[in-house]
Coordinates of C-alpha atoms in Angstrom, one line a residue:
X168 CA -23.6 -11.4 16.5
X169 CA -23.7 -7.6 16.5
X170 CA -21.3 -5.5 14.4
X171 CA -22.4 -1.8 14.0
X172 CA -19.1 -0.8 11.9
X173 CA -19.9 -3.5 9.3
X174 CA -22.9 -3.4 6.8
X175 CA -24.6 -7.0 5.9
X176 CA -22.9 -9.2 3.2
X177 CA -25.4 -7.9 0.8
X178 CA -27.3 -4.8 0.4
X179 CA -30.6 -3.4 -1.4
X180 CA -30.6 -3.1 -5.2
X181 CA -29.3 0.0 -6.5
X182 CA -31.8 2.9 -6.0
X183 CA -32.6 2.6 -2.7
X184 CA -31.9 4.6 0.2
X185 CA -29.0 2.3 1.8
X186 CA -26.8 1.9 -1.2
X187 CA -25.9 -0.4 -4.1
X188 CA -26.3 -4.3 -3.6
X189 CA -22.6 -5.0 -3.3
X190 CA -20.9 -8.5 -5.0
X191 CA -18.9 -10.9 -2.4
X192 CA -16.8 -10.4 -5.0
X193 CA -14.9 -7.4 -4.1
X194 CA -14.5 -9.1 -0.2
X195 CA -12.5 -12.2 -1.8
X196 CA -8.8 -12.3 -1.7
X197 CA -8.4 -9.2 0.2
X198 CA -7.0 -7.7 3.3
X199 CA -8.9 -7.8 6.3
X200 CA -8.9 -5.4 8.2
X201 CA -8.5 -1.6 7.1
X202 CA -5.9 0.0 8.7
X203 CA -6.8 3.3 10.4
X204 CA -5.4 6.0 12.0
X205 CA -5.2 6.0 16.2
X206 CA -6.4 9.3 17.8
X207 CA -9.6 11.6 18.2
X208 CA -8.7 13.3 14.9
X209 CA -9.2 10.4 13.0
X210 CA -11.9 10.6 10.0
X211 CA -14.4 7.8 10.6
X212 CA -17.3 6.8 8.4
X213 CA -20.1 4.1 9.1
X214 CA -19.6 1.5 6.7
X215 CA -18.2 -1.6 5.2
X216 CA -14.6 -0.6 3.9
X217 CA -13.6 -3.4 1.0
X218 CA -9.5 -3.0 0.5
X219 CA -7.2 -4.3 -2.4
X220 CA -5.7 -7.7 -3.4
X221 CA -1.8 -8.2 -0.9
X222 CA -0.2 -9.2 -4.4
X223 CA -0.5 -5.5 -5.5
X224 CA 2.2 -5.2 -2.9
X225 CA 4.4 -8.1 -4.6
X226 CA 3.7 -6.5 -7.8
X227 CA 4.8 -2.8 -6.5
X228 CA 7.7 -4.5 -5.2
X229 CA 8.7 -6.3 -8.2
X230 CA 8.0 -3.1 -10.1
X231 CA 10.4 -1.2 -8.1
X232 CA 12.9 -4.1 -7.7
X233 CA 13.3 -3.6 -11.4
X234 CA 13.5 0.1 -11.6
X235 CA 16.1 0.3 -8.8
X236 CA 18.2 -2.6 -10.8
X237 CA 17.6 -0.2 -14.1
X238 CA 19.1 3.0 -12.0
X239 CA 21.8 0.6 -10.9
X240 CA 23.2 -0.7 -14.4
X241 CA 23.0 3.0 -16.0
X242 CA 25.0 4.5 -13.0
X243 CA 27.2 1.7 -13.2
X244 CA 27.7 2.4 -17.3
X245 CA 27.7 6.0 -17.1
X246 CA 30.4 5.5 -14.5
X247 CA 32.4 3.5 -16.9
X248 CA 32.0 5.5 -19.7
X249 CA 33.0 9.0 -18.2
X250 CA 35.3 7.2 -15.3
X251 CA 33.6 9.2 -12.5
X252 CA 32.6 8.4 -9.1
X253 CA 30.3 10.6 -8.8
X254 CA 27.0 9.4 -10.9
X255 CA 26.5 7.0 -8.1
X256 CA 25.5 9.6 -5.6
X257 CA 22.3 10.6 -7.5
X258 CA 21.4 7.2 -8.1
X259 CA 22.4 6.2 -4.8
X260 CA 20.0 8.9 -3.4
X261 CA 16.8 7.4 -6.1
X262 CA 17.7 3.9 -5.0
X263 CA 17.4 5.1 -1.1
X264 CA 14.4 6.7 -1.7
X265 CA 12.5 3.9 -3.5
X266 CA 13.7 0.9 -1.1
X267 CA 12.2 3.6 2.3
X268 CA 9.4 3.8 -0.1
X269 CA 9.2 -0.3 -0.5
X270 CA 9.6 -0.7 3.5
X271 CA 6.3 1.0 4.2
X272 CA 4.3 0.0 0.9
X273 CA 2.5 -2.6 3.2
X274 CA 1.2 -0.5 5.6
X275 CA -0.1 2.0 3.3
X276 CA -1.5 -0.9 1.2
X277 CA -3.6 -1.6 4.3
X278 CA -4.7 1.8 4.8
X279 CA -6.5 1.4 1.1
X280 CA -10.4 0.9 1.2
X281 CA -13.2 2.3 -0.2
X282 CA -16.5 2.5 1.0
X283 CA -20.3 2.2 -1.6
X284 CA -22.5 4.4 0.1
X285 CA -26.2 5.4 -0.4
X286 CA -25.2 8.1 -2.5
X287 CA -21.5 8.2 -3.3
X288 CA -18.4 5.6 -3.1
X289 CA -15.4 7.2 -0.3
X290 CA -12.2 6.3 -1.3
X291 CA -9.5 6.3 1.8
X292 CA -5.8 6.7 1.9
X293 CA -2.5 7.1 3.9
X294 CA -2.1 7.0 7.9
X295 CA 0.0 9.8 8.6
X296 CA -1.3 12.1 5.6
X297 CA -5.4 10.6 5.9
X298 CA -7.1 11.6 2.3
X299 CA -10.6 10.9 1.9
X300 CA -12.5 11.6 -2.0
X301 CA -16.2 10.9 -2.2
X302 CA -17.1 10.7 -5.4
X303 CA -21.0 11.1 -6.3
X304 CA -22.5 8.1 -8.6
X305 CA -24.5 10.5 -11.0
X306 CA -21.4 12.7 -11.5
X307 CA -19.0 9.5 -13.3
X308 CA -18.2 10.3 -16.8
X309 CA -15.9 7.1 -17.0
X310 CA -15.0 4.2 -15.6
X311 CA -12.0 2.7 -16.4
X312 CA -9.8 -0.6 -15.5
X313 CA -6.0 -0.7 -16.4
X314 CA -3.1 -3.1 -15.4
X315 CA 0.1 -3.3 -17.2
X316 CA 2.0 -5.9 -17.5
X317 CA 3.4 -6.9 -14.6
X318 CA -0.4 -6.1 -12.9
X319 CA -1.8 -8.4 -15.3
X320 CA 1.2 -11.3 -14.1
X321 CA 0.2 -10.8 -10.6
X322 CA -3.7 -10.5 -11.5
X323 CA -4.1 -6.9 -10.1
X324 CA -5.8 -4.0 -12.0
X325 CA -6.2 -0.2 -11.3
X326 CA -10.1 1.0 -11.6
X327 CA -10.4 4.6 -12.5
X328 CA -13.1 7.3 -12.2
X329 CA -13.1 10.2 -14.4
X330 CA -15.8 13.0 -13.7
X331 CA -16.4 16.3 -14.8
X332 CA -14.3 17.8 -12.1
X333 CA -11.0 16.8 -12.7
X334 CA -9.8 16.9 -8.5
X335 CA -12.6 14.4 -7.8
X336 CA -11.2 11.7 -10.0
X337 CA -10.0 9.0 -8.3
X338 CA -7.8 5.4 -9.1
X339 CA -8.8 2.5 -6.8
X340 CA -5.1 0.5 -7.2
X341 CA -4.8 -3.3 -6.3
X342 CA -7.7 -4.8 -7.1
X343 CA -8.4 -8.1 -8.8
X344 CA -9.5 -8.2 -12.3
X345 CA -13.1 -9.8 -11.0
X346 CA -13.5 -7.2 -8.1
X347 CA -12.6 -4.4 -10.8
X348 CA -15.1 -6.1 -13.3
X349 CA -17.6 -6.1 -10.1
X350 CA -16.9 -2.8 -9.3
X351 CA -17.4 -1.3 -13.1
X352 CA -20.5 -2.7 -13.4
X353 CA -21.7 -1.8 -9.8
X354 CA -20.9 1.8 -10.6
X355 CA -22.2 2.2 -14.0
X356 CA -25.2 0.9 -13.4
X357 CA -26.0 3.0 -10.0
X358 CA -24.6 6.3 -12.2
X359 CA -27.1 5.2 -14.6
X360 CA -30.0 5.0 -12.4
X361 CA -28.8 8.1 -10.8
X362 CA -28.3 10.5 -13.9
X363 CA -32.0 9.1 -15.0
X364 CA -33.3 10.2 -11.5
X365 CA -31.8 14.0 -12.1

């Protein structure tokens, strides 16, 4: 069985040359396959690509069924109070936008990986608009894990990297609370071996 655009179920300990040993952990309950742009122009990377939990999509969704029914009932008071048409066009135009925003949420959630390399973890985005942020292990200042509480009903969390440059940051969304968990302590304890090393 030969795949050359997968790397093995686990890798060497942190420190070495081919990256940090990685927990099945961040593989379970996830998409399976990253989707990736078609075409020469495409950014490609070698790698295992681990991608976020499908109920951050029923979570978004929920999120934004909520807000849209908020925009609804204030139109439909303000409309009531003043007794003009009119305050239904601007909500009309918010609740457009967020349900075109809901119809393609599950494709972008597919196009949502990242990547632990030997040196730094790439986080990828988007199809049409493709962004790419590697982020350096011995450059994280923080690493954080929030989930509100609608996150926490569906059992997804948001992991966030905070380092000194404040366009490298990056916020990993989606992911369970034990590949988050996983994640943290992958990363702080590569960035710890790392800032030793420097």
């Amino acid at each position: 069985m030969t795949d050359s655009q997968t790397n093995p179920p686990q890798e060497p300990m942190p420190g070495t040359d081919h990256g940090p040993a990685q927990s099945p952990v961040l593989d379970e309950g996830t998409y399976t396959g990253i989707r990736e742009p078609r075409g020469a122009g495409r950014l490609a990377l070698d790698g295992h690509w681990h991608q976020i939990s499908p109920r951050y999509v029923v979570s978004q969704l929920v999120q934004n069924l909520v807000f849209i029914a908020v925009v609804a009932i204030a139109a439909g008071v303000l409309s009531a109070i003043i007794g003009e048409m009119w305050v239904w066009i601007p909500a009309g135009v918010v609740i457009l936008i967020t349900l075109l925003t809901l119809a393609i949420l599950p494709r972008q959630a597919k196009a949502i990986g990242y990547m632990l390399r030997a040196d730094d973890i790439v986080f990828r985005k988007g199809i049409l608009w493709q962004r790419m942020i590697a982020v350096p292990y011995g450059r994280m200042q923080l690493v954080d894990i929030t989930h509100g509480p609608l996150d926490r009903a569906f059992g997804v969390s948001q992991l966030k990297m905070v380092t000194a440059a404040a366009t490298t940051g990056v916020q990993i969304p989606g992911l369970s609370q034990a590949a988050a968990e996983a994640l943290r302590d992958t990363l702080i304890e590569v960035a710890e071996t790392r800032r030793t090393g420097l």
